[in-house]
Short mmCIF file of N, CA and C in Angstrom, two decimals:
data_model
loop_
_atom_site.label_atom_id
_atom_site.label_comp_id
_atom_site.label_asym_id
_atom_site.label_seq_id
_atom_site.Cartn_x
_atom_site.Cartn_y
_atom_site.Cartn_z
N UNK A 1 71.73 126.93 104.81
CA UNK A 1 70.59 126.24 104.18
C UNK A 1 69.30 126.66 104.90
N UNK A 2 68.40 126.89 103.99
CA UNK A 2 66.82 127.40 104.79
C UNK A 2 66.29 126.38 105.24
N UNK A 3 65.06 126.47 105.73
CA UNK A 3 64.21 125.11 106.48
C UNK A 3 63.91 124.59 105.45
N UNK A 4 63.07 125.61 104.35
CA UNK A 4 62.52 124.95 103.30
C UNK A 4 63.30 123.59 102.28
N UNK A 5 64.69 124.09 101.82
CA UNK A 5 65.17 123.34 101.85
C UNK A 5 65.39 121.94 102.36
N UNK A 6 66.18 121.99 103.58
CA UNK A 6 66.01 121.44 104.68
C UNK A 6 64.79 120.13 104.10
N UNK A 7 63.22 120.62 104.61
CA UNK A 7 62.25 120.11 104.94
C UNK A 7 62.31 119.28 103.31
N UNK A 8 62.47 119.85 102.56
CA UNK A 8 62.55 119.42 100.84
C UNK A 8 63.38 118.15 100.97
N UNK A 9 64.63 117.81 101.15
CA UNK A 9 65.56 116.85 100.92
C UNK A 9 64.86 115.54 102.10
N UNK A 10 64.59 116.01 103.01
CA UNK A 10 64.19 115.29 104.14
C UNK A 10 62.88 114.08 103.69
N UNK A 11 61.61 114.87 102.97
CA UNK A 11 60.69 114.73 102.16
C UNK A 11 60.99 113.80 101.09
N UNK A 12 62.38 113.91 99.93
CA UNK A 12 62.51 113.21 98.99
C UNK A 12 63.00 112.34 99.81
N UNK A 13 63.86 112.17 100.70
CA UNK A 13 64.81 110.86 100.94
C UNK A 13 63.60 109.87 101.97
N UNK A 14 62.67 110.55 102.37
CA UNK A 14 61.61 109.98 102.90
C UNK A 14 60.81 108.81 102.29
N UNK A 15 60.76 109.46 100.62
CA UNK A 15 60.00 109.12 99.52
C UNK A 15 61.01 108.00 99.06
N UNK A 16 61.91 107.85 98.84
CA UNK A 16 62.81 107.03 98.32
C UNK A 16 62.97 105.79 99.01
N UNK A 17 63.07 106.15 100.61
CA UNK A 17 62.98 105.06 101.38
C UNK A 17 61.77 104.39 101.98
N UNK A 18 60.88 104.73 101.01
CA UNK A 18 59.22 104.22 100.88
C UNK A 18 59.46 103.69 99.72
N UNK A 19 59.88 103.92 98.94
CA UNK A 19 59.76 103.03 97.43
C UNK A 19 60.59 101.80 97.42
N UNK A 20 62.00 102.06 98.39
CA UNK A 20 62.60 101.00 98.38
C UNK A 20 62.10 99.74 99.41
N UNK A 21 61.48 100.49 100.21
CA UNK A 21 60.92 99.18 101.27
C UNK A 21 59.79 98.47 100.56
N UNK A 22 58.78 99.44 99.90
CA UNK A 22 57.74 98.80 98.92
C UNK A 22 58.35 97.51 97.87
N UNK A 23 59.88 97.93 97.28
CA UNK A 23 60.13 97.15 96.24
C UNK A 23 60.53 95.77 97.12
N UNK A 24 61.23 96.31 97.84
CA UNK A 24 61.97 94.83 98.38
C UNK A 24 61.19 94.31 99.26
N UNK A 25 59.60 94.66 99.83
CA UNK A 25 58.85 93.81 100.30
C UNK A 25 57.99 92.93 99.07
N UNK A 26 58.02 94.08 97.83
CA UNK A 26 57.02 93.01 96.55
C UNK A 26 58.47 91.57 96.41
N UNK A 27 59.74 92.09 96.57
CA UNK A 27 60.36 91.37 95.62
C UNK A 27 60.96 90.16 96.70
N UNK A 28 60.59 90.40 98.19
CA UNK A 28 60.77 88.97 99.18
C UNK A 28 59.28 88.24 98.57
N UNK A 29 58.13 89.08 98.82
CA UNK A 29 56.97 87.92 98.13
C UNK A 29 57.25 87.51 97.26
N UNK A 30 57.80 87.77 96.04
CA UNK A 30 58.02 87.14 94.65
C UNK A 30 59.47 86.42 94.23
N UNK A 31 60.22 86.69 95.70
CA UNK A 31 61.11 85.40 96.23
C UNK A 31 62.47 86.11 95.17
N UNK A 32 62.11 87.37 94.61
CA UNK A 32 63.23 87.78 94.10
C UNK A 32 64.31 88.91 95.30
N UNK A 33 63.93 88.83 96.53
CA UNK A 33 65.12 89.68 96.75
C UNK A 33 66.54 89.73 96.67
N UNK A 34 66.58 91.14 96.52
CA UNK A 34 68.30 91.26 96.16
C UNK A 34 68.39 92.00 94.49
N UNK A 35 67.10 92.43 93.73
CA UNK A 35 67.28 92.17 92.61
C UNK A 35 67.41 94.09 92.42
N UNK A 36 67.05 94.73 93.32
CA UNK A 36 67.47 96.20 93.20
C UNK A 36 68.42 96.58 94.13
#
């Protein structure tokens, strides 16, 4: 596997685990966690 690669997957799973902390911090304020 190249770096580029590499640096690519690293980047998305980065991104993913920014969206999921975003959701489940909107969804403790809105008292829904657990709902994704």
């Amino acid at each position: 596997m190249n770096l580029r690669r590499v640096f690519g997957i690293v980047a998305v799973l980065a991104a993913v685990a920014l969206v999921i902390r975003l959701r489940s911090a909107r969804a403790a304020d809105d008292g829904l966690d657990g709902e994704f």
